[in-house]
């Protein structure tokens, strides 16, 4: 077991403004100043092109300042970073100046080897380098607009109607289903929406399973489900009709029963008419089914006598209905869900085949395919051959904004991380789960909170082995000082996060645990003010008018306090709200 100071997998879980990126840049500089030639062996990864360019800029600017300290004696680099680098490296300021100059010269002369990039750029480079091994054309073009080419695939598939018999039959049945439900007969939108699952990492296993079935198999499943659904609904409606007829024949109405129109009689009336939208009985109907007490105590003696004459068959039929619902309602709900999505699911593989053919014909590769192609190899090999040369090239991996990294992206990087840790080389991850904004791109903040443990199947021995490596080398670091915000804002955030942590389920609230910060800028002014204007309603124009008036009022107050318009930001949840403001 590695002792604490020798552990090489360092994770910074810290809030905004705490200097996570500053720390990552400092670690990068520490590595390259220790050995200037090693800049080629460090890979820094972030999530967006903008962030990657900013990180490059910060590294280079800090190196320039370290190389010319006399020109910027009051900069943060000289005041804060230089002393820490000097202590960590056990080097004097003059030696650091000399080495910074050397690193700058090397980067300028070999800029292509200055490896700070997005994770997509990195995987693209891997695929481009190993395209032959991955059976991909050498000169493939990256398709960034996945929705566009997916729409082309759907249009191409629809155009085949009339030439492919099975496909035509499924399409016609799909259209008939939609028109029968009074929906638009055009199916392109449904297919486009459903087919986006082909691009999602979380759908990979499900899509792989669907590939085992052809159109004919799906239609057999549909026929079987439809037959079961019809039989089930007929069982309930026929018995409900029997009860309703018995009650009508006795001259009884819903007003004679407990809870009147809200009770069991109206529920049975809906069932007998084949209305299954609200198949689950309400609390009043359920109480009547369970207790057997249907007739109201306020009914007249004649009405009570009339119900007694039919009570036995009515209660028996009611028991049959209720028992069937209790035992088989989940199956019925699942059956309806399957039928609602069966046509789209059946056509998913056909869309995928068309999409693959379209990409092949146009020599394109979807950006969403990058991680999937690498994953297929990484999953199967302890030491993937596509990483052998990369493992020799890169010795250190520094990952910024880890909370936006997807599970597959992280799993794909693990062989490189594991190889680096096995050689006792430092690797670093920084992030903040509270700032996760890319779930729509399969980013998973939960895996950041679980580190050093992985989100993986228990049966995956290979990932289990990699997890053990991470656990044995794991070292958590906290940055609890906020260098950006005023003490007022830091205090507000501390109390807000503590409140969120107490009110949320543990699996989600963990991101807000132990995140209290102190403000570095003690004298910086600030204010937080919360106002409740009323309950927002999408169609409530008066609410919008009140909000707009309040915003105008606040801007006026800020202008009087000599704030410029460029110092004011207004954030909205939706673009249309912002446009109105």
Coordinates of C-alpha atoms in Angstrom, one line a residue:
X1 CA 0.0 0.0 0.0
X2 CA 1.4 3.4 -1.0
X3 CA 1.9 5.8 1.8
X4 CA -0.2 9.0 1.5
X5 CA 2.5 11.4 0.1
X6 CA 3.5 8.8 -2.5
X7 CA 0.0 8.3 -3.9
X8 CA -0.1 9.4 -7.6
X9 CA -3.8 9.6 -8.4
X10 CA -4.7 13.0 -7.1
X11 CA -8.3 14.2 -7.2
X12 CA -9.4 17.8 -6.4
X13 CA -13.1 18.0 -5.6
X14 CA -13.7 21.7 -5.0
X15 CA -16.2 24.4 -5.6
X16 CA -16.2 27.3 -8.1
X17 CA -13.5 30.0 -7.5
X18 CA -11.2 27.8 -5.5
X19 CA -8.4 27.7 -8.0
X20 CA -8.8 24.2 -9.5
X21 CA -7.6 25.2 -12.9
X22 CA -4.8 27.3 -11.3
X23 CA -3.8 24.2 -9.4
X24 CA -3.8 22.1 -12.6
X25 CA -1.7 24.6 -14.4
X26 CA 0.7 24.8 -11.5
X27 CA 1.1 20.9 -11.5
X28 CA 1.7 21.1 -15.3
X29 CA 4.4 23.7 -14.7
X30 CA 5.9 21.6 -11.9
X31 CA 6.3 18.6 -14.2
X32 CA 7.8 20.5 -17.1
X33 CA 10.1 22.7 -15.0
X34 CA 11.5 19.6 -13.3
X35 CA 12.4 18.3 -16.8
X36 CA 11.8 20.7 -19.7
X37 CA 11.9 17.9 -22.3
X38 CA 8.9 16.2 -20.5
X39 CA 6.4 18.8 -21.9
X40 CA 5.9 16.2 -24.7
X41 CA 4.9 13.6 -22.2
X42 CA 2.1 15.5 -20.4
X43 CA -1.5 15.3 -21.7
X44 CA -3.9 17.9 -20.3
X45 CA -7.5 17.3 -21.1
X46 CA -10.6 19.5 -20.7
X47 CA -14.1 19.5 -22.1
X48 CA -14.5 22.4 -24.6
X49 CA -12.2 24.0 -27.2
X50 CA -12.6 27.3 -25.5
X51 CA -11.4 25.8 -22.2
X52 CA -8.5 24.0 -23.9
X53 CA -7.3 27.3 -25.6
X54 CA -7.6 29.1 -22.2
X55 CA -5.5 26.5 -20.5
X56 CA -2.8 26.7 -23.2
X57 CA -2.9 30.4 -22.8
X58 CA -2.6 30.2 -19.0
X59 CA 0.4 27.8 -19.2
X60 CA 2.2 30.0 -21.8
X61 CA 1.5 33.2 -19.9
X62 CA 2.8 31.8 -16.6
X63 CA 5.9 30.5 -18.4
X64 CA 6.5 33.9 -19.9
X65 CA 6.2 35.6 -16.4
X66 CA 8.5 32.9 -14.8
X67 CA 11.0 33.5 -17.6
X68 CA 10.9 37.3 -17.1
X69 CA 10.1 37.8 -13.4
X70 CA 11.6 41.3 -13.3
X71 CA 8.9 42.6 -15.8
X72 CA 5.9 41.4 -13.7
X73 CA 7.0 41.5 -10.1
X74 CA 3.5 42.1 -8.8
X75 CA 1.7 39.3 -10.8
X76 CA -0.1 36.4 -9.2
X77 CA 2.4 34.1 -10.9
X78 CA 5.3 35.7 -9.0
X79 CA 3.4 36.2 -5.7
X80 CA 1.5 33.0 -5.4
X81 CA 2.8 30.4 -7.9
X82 CA 6.6 30.9 -7.9
X83 CA 7.0 30.3 -4.1
X84 CA 5.0 27.1 -4.3
X85 CA 6.9 25.8 -7.4
X86 CA 10.2 26.7 -5.8
X87 CA 9.3 24.8 -2.6
X88 CA 8.0 21.7 -4.5
X89 CA 10.9 21.5 -6.9
X90 CA 13.6 22.6 -4.3
X91 CA 14.9 25.1 -6.9
X92 CA 15.9 28.7 -6.6
X93 CA 14.1 31.4 -8.5
X94 CA 17.0 31.9 -10.9
X95 CA 17.0 28.2 -11.9
X96 CA 13.2 28.3 -12.4
X97 CA 13.7 31.3 -14.6
X98 CA 16.2 29.5 -16.7
X99 CA 14.1 26.3 -17.0
X100 CA 11.0 28.4 -17.9
X101 CA 12.9 29.9 -20.8
X102 CA 13.9 26.5 -22.0
X103 CA 10.4 25.1 -21.8
X104 CA 9.1 28.1 -23.8
X105 CA 11.7 27.6 -26.5
X106 CA 10.9 23.9 -26.7
X107 CA 7.1 24.5 -27.0
X108 CA 7.6 27.2 -29.6
X109 CA 9.7 25.0 -31.7
X110 CA 7.6 21.9 -31.2
X111 CA 4.1 23.4 -30.7
X112 CA 2.3 20.4 -32.2
X113 CA 3.6 18.3 -29.2
X114 CA 2.1 20.8 -26.7
X115 CA -0.7 18.4 -25.7
X116 CA -3.6 20.4 -24.2
X117 CA -6.8 19.4 -25.9
X118 CA -10.5 18.4 -25.5
X119 CA -11.3 14.8 -24.9
X120 CA -13.0 14.6 -28.3
X121 CA -9.8 16.0 -30.0
X122 CA -7.7 13.4 -28.2
X123 CA -10.0 10.4 -29.2
X124 CA -10.1 11.8 -32.7
X125 CA -6.3 11.8 -32.8
X126 CA -6.3 8.2 -31.5
X127 CA -8.8 7.0 -34.1
X128 CA -7.0 8.9 -36.9
X129 CA -3.6 7.3 -35.9
X130 CA -5.0 3.8 -35.6
X131 CA -7.7 4.0 -38.3
X132 CA -6.2 0.9 -40.0
X133 CA -6.4 -1.2 -36.8
X134 CA -10.0 0.0 -36.2
X135 CA -10.9 -0.8 -39.8
X136 CA -11.8 2.8 -40.6
X137 CA -10.9 4.5 -43.9
X138 CA -7.7 6.6 -43.5
X139 CA -9.2 9.8 -45.0
X140 CA -12.5 9.7 -43.1
X141 CA -14.3 13.0 -42.5
X142 CA -15.6 13.9 -39.0
X143 CA -19.3 14.6 -39.0
X144 CA -20.2 17.0 -36.2
X145 CA -23.8 17.6 -37.1
X146 CA -25.2 14.2 -36.1
X147 CA -28.8 15.3 -36.2
X148 CA -28.4 16.4 -39.9
X149 CA -27.1 13.0 -41.1
X150 CA -29.6 11.2 -38.9
X151 CA -32.4 13.1 -40.5
X152 CA -30.9 12.2 -44.0
X153 CA -30.9 8.5 -42.9
X154 CA -34.6 8.6 -41.8
X155 CA -35.6 10.3 -45.1
X156 CA -33.7 7.7 -47.1
X157 CA -35.4 4.9 -45.1
X158 CA -38.9 6.4 -45.6
X159 CA -38.1 6.7 -49.4
X160 CA -37.8 2.9 -49.5
X161 CA -41.4 2.4 -48.7
X162 CA -43.1 0.5 -51.6
X163 CA -39.9 -1.3 -52.6
X164 CA -39.2 -3.3 -49.4
X165 CA -42.2 -5.4 -48.5
X166 CA -41.6 -5.9 -44.8
X167 CA -40.5 -2.4 -44.3
X168 CA -43.6 -1.1 -46.1
X169 CA -45.9 -3.2 -44.0
X170 CA -44.4 -1.9 -40.8
X171 CA -44.5 1.7 -42.0
X172 CA -48.1 1.4 -43.0
X173 CA -49.1 -0.1 -39.6
X174 CA -47.2 2.7 -37.9
X175 CA -49.1 5.4 -39.8
X176 CA -52.4 3.6 -39.2
X177 CA -51.7 3.5 -35.5
X178 CA -50.9 7.3 -35.4
X179 CA -53.9 8.3 -37.4
X180 CA -56.1 6.0 -35.3
X181 CA -54.9 8.0 -32.2
X182 CA -55.6 11.2 -34.1
X183 CA -52.0 12.1 -34.4
X184 CA -50.1 13.3 -37.5
X185 CA -49.6 10.5 -40.0
X186 CA -46.1 11.8 -40.8
X187 CA -43.7 9.5 -39.0
X188 CA -40.4 11.2 -39.7
X189 CA -40.4 13.2 -36.5
X190 CA -41.1 10.1 -34.4
X191 CA -38.2 8.2 -36.1
X192 CA -35.8 11.2 -35.7
X193 CA -36.6 11.6 -32.0
X194 CA -36.3 7.9 -31.2
X195 CA -33.3 7.3 -33.4
X196 CA -31.2 9.8 -31.4
X197 CA -30.7 6.9 -28.9
X198 CA -28.3 5.5 -31.6
X199 CA -26.0 8.4 -30.7
X200 CA -26.3 8.1 -26.9
X201 CA -23.7 6.2 -24.9
X202 CA -26.3 5.1 -22.3
X203 CA -28.2 3.3 -25.1
X204 CA -25.4 1.2 -26.4
X205 CA -26.3 -2.1 -24.6
X206 CA -30.0 -1.7 -25.4
X207 CA -29.3 -1.0 -29.1
X208 CA -27.0 -4.1 -29.2
X209 CA -29.8 -6.2 -27.9
X210 CA -32.3 -4.9 -30.4
X211 CA -30.0 -5.9 -33.3
X212 CA -30.9 -9.5 -32.5
X213 CA -34.4 -9.0 -33.9
X214 CA -35.6 -8.3 -37.4
X215 CA -38.8 -6.6 -38.5
X216 CA -40.8 -9.8 -38.7
X217 CA -39.8 -10.7 -35.1
X218 CA -41.0 -7.3 -33.9
X219 CA -44.4 -7.7 -35.7
X220 CA -44.9 -11.1 -34.0
X221 CA -44.2 -9.6 -30.7
X222 CA -46.7 -6.7 -31.5
X223 CA -49.4 -9.2 -32.5
X224 CA -48.9 -11.1 -29.3
X225 CA -49.0 -8.0 -27.1
X226 CA -52.1 -6.6 -28.9
X227 CA -53.9 -9.9 -28.4
X228 CA -53.1 -9.9 -24.7
X229 CA -54.1 -6.3 -24.3
X230 CA -57.4 -6.7 -26.1
X231 CA -58.3 -9.8 -24.0
X232 CA -57.4 -8.1 -20.8
X233 CA -59.4 -5.0 -21.6
X234 CA -62.4 -7.1 -22.8
X235 CA -62.4 -9.0 -19.5
X236 CA -62.6 -5.8 -17.4
X237 CA -65.1 -4.0 -19.7
X238 CA -67.5 -6.9 -20.0
X239 CA -67.7 -7.4 -16.2
X240 CA -68.0 -3.7 -15.6
X241 CA -70.9 -3.6 -18.1
X242 CA -72.6 -6.6 -16.4
X243 CA -72.4 -4.7 -13.1
X244 CA -73.6 -1.4 -14.7
X245 CA -76.6 -3.2 -16.4
X246 CA -77.6 -4.9 -13.1
X247 CA -77.6 -1.5 -11.3
X248 CA -79.5 0.2 -14.1
X249 CA -82.1 -2.5 -14.2
X250 CA -82.8 -1.9 -10.6
X251 CA -83.3 1.8 -11.2
X252 CA -80.3 2.8 -9.2
X253 CA -78.0 5.7 -10.1
X254 CA -74.5 6.9 -9.0
X255 CA -76.2 9.2 -6.5
X256 CA -77.4 6.2 -4.5
X257 CA -73.8 5.0 -3.9
X258 CA -71.0 6.1 -1.6
X259 CA -69.3 9.3 -2.9
X260 CA -71.9 9.5 -5.7
X261 CA -70.2 10.7 -9.0
X262 CA -66.7 10.4 -7.5
X263 CA -67.3 6.8 -6.4
X264 CA -67.2 3.3 -7.9
X265 CA -70.2 3.6 -10.3
X266 CA -68.7 6.2 -12.5
X267 CA -65.4 4.2 -12.5
X268 CA -67.4 1.1 -13.7
X269 CA -69.2 3.2 -16.3
X270 CA -65.9 4.3 -17.8
X271 CA -64.6 0.7 -17.9
X272 CA -67.8 -0.6 -19.5
X273 CA -67.4 2.1 -22.2
X274 CA -63.9 0.9 -22.9
X275 CA -62.2 4.0 -21.5
X276 CA -58.9 2.7 -20.1
X277 CA -57.0 6.0 -19.8
X278 CA -57.6 6.0 -16.0
X279 CA -57.6 2.2 -15.4
X280 CA -56.4 2.5 -11.8
X281 CA -59.4 3.0 -9.5
X282 CA -59.4 6.2 -7.4
X283 CA -59.3 5.9 -3.6
X284 CA -63.1 5.9 -3.3
X285 CA -63.6 3.1 -5.8
X286 CA -60.7 1.1 -4.3
X287 CA -62.3 1.4 -0.8
X288 CA -65.6 0.1 -2.2
X289 CA -63.9 -2.8 -3.9
X290 CA -62.0 -3.8 -0.7
X291 CA -64.8 -3.3 1.8
X292 CA -67.8 -4.5 -0.2
X293 CA -69.7 -1.4 1.0
X294 CA -71.1 0.3 -2.1
X295 CA -74.6 1.6 -1.3
X296 CA -74.8 4.9 0.6
X297 CA -76.2 4.9 4.1
X298 CA -78.3 7.9 3.1
X299 CA -80.1 5.9 0.4
X300 CA -83.8 5.2 0.9
X301 CA -84.9 1.7 2.2
X302 CA -86.2 0.9 -1.3
X303 CA -82.8 1.7 -2.9
X304 CA -81.0 -0.4 -0.3
X305 CA -83.4 -3.3 -0.9
X306 CA -82.9 -2.9 -4.7
X307 CA -79.1 -3.2 -4.2
X308 CA -79.5 -6.2 -1.9
X309 CA -81.2 -8.1 -4.7
X310 CA -78.1 -7.8 -6.9
X311 CA -75.4 -7.5 -4.2
X312 CA -73.9 -11.0 -4.5
X313 CA -73.3 -11.0 -8.3
X314 CA -72.2 -7.3 -8.2
X315 CA -69.7 -7.9 -5.5
X316 CA -68.4 -11.1 -7.2
X317 CA -67.9 -9.3 -10.5
X318 CA -66.3 -6.4 -8.7
X319 CA -63.9 -8.7 -7.0
X320 CA -62.9 -10.2 -10.3
X321 CA -62.2 -6.8 -11.7
X322 CA -60.2 -5.6 -8.7
X323 CA -58.2 -8.8 -8.4
X324 CA -57.3 -8.7 -12.1
X325 CA -56.2 -5.0 -11.8
X326 CA -54.2 -5.7 -8.6
X327 CA -52.3 -8.6 -10.1
X328 CA -51.8 -7.5 -13.7
X329 CA -52.0 -3.7 -13.9
X330 CA -48.1 -3.3 -14.0
X331 CA -48.1 -5.8 -16.9
X332 CA -50.8 -3.9 -18.7
X333 CA -49.0 -0.6 -18.3
X334 CA -45.8 -2.2 -19.6
X335 CA -47.7 -3.7 -22.5
X336 CA -49.1 -0.3 -23.5
X337 CA -45.6 1.3 -23.2
X338 CA -44.1 -1.4 -25.4
X339 CA -46.9 -1.0 -28.0
X340 CA -46.5 2.8 -28.1
X341 CA -42.8 2.5 -28.9
X342 CA -42.7 -0.8 -30.8
X343 CA -42.8 0.6 -34.3
X344 CA -40.0 3.1 -33.5
X345 CA -38.0 0.4 -31.9
X346 CA -38.6 -2.0 -34.8
X347 CA -37.4 0.6 -37.2
X348 CA -34.4 1.6 -35.1
X349 CA -32.1 -1.0 -36.6
X350 CA -33.3 -0.1 -40.0
X351 CA -32.4 3.5 -39.4
X352 CA -29.0 2.4 -38.0
X353 CA -28.3 0.3 -41.1
X354 CA -29.2 3.2 -43.4
X355 CA -27.1 5.6 -41.2
X356 CA -24.0 3.3 -41.4
X357 CA -24.5 3.0 -45.2
X358 CA -24.8 6.7 -45.6
X359 CA -21.6 7.4 -43.5
X360 CA -19.7 4.7 -45.4
X361 CA -20.8 6.0 -48.8
X362 CA -19.7 9.6 -47.8
X363 CA -16.6 8.5 -46.0
X364 CA -17.8 10.1 -42.7
X365 CA -17.5 9.1 -39.1
X366 CA -19.9 10.6 -36.5
X367 CA -18.1 12.3 -33.6
X368 CA -20.4 10.2 -31.2
X369 CA -18.7 7.1 -32.7
X370 CA -15.2 8.0 -31.4
X371 CA -15.6 6.7 -27.9
X372 CA -17.6 3.7 -29.0
X373 CA -15.0 2.5 -31.4
X374 CA -12.2 2.8 -28.8
X375 CA -14.4 1.2 -26.1
X376 CA -14.9 -1.9 -28.2
X377 CA -11.2 -2.6 -27.9
X378 CA -10.6 -1.2 -24.4
X379 CA -13.3 -3.5 -23.0
X380 CA -11.7 -6.6 -24.3
X381 CA -8.0 -6.2 -23.8
X382 CA -6.0 -5.6 -20.6
X383 CA -3.4 -3.7 -22.5
X384 CA -5.1 -2.4 -25.7
X385 CA -2.8 -2.3 -28.6
X386 CA -4.0 1.1 -29.8
X387 CA -2.6 2.6 -26.6
X388 CA 0.8 0.9 -26.6
X389 CA 2.5 3.8 -28.3
X390 CA 0.5 6.4 -26.5
X391 CA 1.4 4.9 -23.2
X392 CA 5.1 5.3 -24.1
X393 CA 4.5 8.9 -25.3
X394 CA 2.4 10.3 -22.4
X395 CA 3.5 9.8 -18.8
X396 CA 1.1 12.2 -17.0
X397 CA -2.6 12.9 -17.5
X398 CA -4.2 16.0 -16.1
X399 CA -8.0 16.1 -16.5
X400 CA -10.0 19.3 -16.0
X401 CA -13.8 19.6 -15.6
X402 CA -14.0 15.9 -14.9
X403 CA -17.7 16.2 -13.9
X404 CA -18.6 16.6 -17.6
X405 CA -16.8 13.4 -18.6
X406 CA -19.0 10.5 -19.7
X407 CA -18.6 7.0 -18.2
X408 CA -17.4 5.7 -21.5
X409 CA -14.8 8.5 -22.0
X410 CA -13.4 7.8 -18.5
X411 CA -13.3 4.0 -19.1
X412 CA -11.5 4.6 -22.4
X413 CA -8.8 6.6 -20.6
X414 CA -8.3 4.2 -17.8
X415 CA -5.7 1.9 -19.5
X416 CA -3.5 5.0 -20.0
X417 CA -4.0 6.1 -16.4
X418 CA -3.4 2.6 -15.1
X419 CA -0.2 2.3 -17.2
X420 CA 1.0 5.7 -15.9
X421 CA 0.3 4.8 -12.2
X422 CA 2.0 1.5 -12.6
X423 CA 5.2 3.5 -13.4
X424 CA 4.6 5.7 -10.3
X425 CA 3.8 8.8 -12.3
X426 CA 1.5 11.6 -11.2
X427 CA -2.0 11.8 -12.6
X428 CA -4.5 14.5 -11.7
X429 CA -8.3 15.0 -11.9
X430 CA -10.1 18.2 -11.0
X431 CA -13.8 19.1 -11.0
X432 CA -16.9 20.1 -9.2
X433 CA -20.1 17.9 -9.5
X434 CA -22.2 20.9 -8.7
X435 CA -21.1 22.5 -12.0
X436 CA -22.1 19.5 -14.2
X437 CA -23.9 20.9 -17.3
X438 CA -23.3 18.3 -20.0
X439 CA -25.6 15.4 -19.0
X440 CA -27.2 15.8 -22.4
X441 CA -23.9 14.7 -23.8
X442 CA -23.7 11.7 -21.4
X443 CA -21.6 13.6 -18.9
X444 CA -22.0 11.9 -15.5
X445 CA -21.3 13.9 -12.3
X446 CA -22.0 10.8 -10.2
X447 CA -18.8 9.0 -11.3
X448 CA -16.8 12.0 -10.1
X449 CA -18.3 11.8 -6.7
X450 CA -17.6 8.0 -6.6
X451 CA -13.9 8.3 -7.4
X452 CA -11.7 6.4 -7.0
X453 CA -14.4 3.8 -7.5
X454 CA -15.9 3.2 -10.9
X455 CA -19.5 2.9 -12.2
X456 CA -19.3 -0.5 -13.6
X457 CA -20.9 -4.0 -13.7
X458 CA -19.9 -6.2 -10.8
X459 CA -19.0 -8.9 -13.3
X460 CA -16.5 -6.8 -15.2
X461 CA -13.2 -8.2 -13.9
X462 CA -11.0 -5.9 -16.1
X463 CA -12.6 -2.7 -14.8
X464 CA -12.4 -4.2 -11.3
X465 CA -8.7 -4.6 -11.7
X466 CA -8.3 -1.0 -12.9
X467 CA -10.5 0.2 -10.0
X468 CA -8.1 -1.4 -7.5
X469 CA -5.2 0.5 -9.1
X470 CA -7.1 3.8 -8.7
X471 CA -8.1 3.0 -5.1
X472 CA -4.5 2.1 -4.1
X473 CA -3.1 5.3 -5.6
X474 CA -6.0 7.7 -4.6
X475 CA -5.3 10.9 -2.8
X476 CA -8.1 13.5 -2.3
X477 CA -7.2 17.1 -2.0
X478 CA -9.5 20.0 -1.0
X479 CA -9.3 23.6 -2.1
X480 CA -11.5 25.4 0.4
X481 CA -10.6 29.0 -0.2
X482 CA -12.6 31.1 -2.7
X483 CA -10.4 33.6 -4.6
X484 CA -13.2 35.0 -6.8
X485 CA -16.3 36.0 -4.8
X486 CA -17.0 38.4 -1.9
X487 CA -17.5 37.0 1.6
X488 CA -21.2 37.8 1.4
X489 CA -21.6 35.5 -1.6
X490 CA -19.4 32.8 -0.2
X491 CA -21.4 32.8 3.0
X492 CA -24.7 32.6 1.0
X493 CA -23.4 29.7 -1.0
X494 CA -22.2 27.8 2.1
X495 CA -25.6 28.1 3.7
X496 CA -27.4 27.2 0.5
X497 CA -25.3 24.1 -0.2
X498 CA -25.8 22.9 3.4
X499 CA -29.5 23.3 3.0
X500 CA -29.5 21.4 -0.3
X501 CA -27.5 18.6 1.2
X502 CA -29.9 18.1 4.0
X503 CA -33.0 18.2 1.7
X504 CA -31.8 16.0 -1.1
X505 CA -31.5 12.2 -1.3
X506 CA -28.0 11.1 -0.3
X507 CA -27.0 9.8 -3.8
X508 CA -27.7 13.3 -5.2
X509 CA -26.9 15.5 -2.2
X510 CA -23.4 14.1 -1.8
X511 CA -22.1 16.7 -4.2
X512 CA -23.1 19.4 -1.6
X513 CA -21.4 17.7 1.3
X514 CA -18.4 19.3 3.0
X515 CA -18.1 22.1 0.4
X516 CA -17.9 25.0 2.8
X517 CA -15.4 27.8 1.6
X518 CA -13.7 30.8 3.1
X519 CA -13.4 34.0 1.2
X520 CA -9.8 35.0 0.3
X521 CA -10.9 38.6 -0.6
X522 CA -12.1 39.7 2.8
X523 CA -12.8 43.3 1.8
X524 CA -14.5 42.7 -1.5
X525 CA -18.1 44.0 -1.4
X526 CA -21.1 42.0 -2.5
X527 CA -24.8 41.4 -1.9
X528 CA -27.3 38.6 -2.4
X529 CA -31.0 39.4 -2.4
X530 CA -33.8 36.9 -3.1
X531 CA -37.3 38.1 -4.1
X532 CA -40.5 36.2 -4.5
X533 CA -42.7 38.0 -7.1
X534 CA -45.4 35.3 -7.4
X535 CA -45.9 31.9 -8.8
X536 CA -44.6 31.7 -12.3
X537 CA -47.0 30.6 -15.0
X538 CA -46.1 30.0 -18.6
X539 CA -49.3 31.8 -19.8
X540 CA -49.4 34.4 -17.0
X541 CA -48.6 37.7 -18.8
X542 CA -49.1 39.7 -15.5
X543 CA -46.3 37.6 -13.9
X544 CA -43.9 38.5 -16.8
X545 CA -44.9 42.1 -16.6
X546 CA -44.1 42.2 -12.8
X547 CA -40.7 40.5 -13.4
X548 CA -39.9 42.9 -16.2
X549 CA -40.8 45.9 -14.1
X550 CA -38.7 44.7 -11.2
X551 CA -35.7 44.1 -13.5
X552 CA -36.1 47.6 -14.9
X553 CA -36.3 49.0 -11.3
X554 CA -33.1 47.1 -10.2
X555 CA -31.2 48.3 -13.3
X556 CA -32.2 51.9 -12.5
X557 CA -31.0 51.5 -9.0
X558 CA -27.7 50.1 -10.1
X559 CA -27.3 52.9 -12.7
X560 CA -27.8 55.5 -9.9
X561 CA -25.0 53.7 -8.0
X562 CA -22.7 54.3 -11.0
X563 CA -22.6 50.7 -12.3
X564 CA -22.2 50.4 -16.0
X565 CA -24.5 48.3 -18.1
X566 CA -21.6 46.0 -19.0
X567 CA -21.3 45.1 -15.3
X568 CA -24.9 43.8 -15.2
X569 CA -25.9 40.3 -16.3
X570 CA -29.4 38.9 -16.5
X571 CA -29.7 35.1 -16.6
X572 CA -32.9 33.3 -17.7
X573 CA -33.9 29.6 -17.9
X574 CA -35.1 29.9 -21.5
X575 CA -34.0 32.0 -24.6
X576 CA -37.5 33.2 -25.2
X577 CA -37.7 34.7 -21.7
X578 CA -34.4 36.5 -22.3
X579 CA -35.7 37.8 -25.6
X580 CA -38.7 39.3 -23.9
X581 CA -36.5 41.0 -21.3

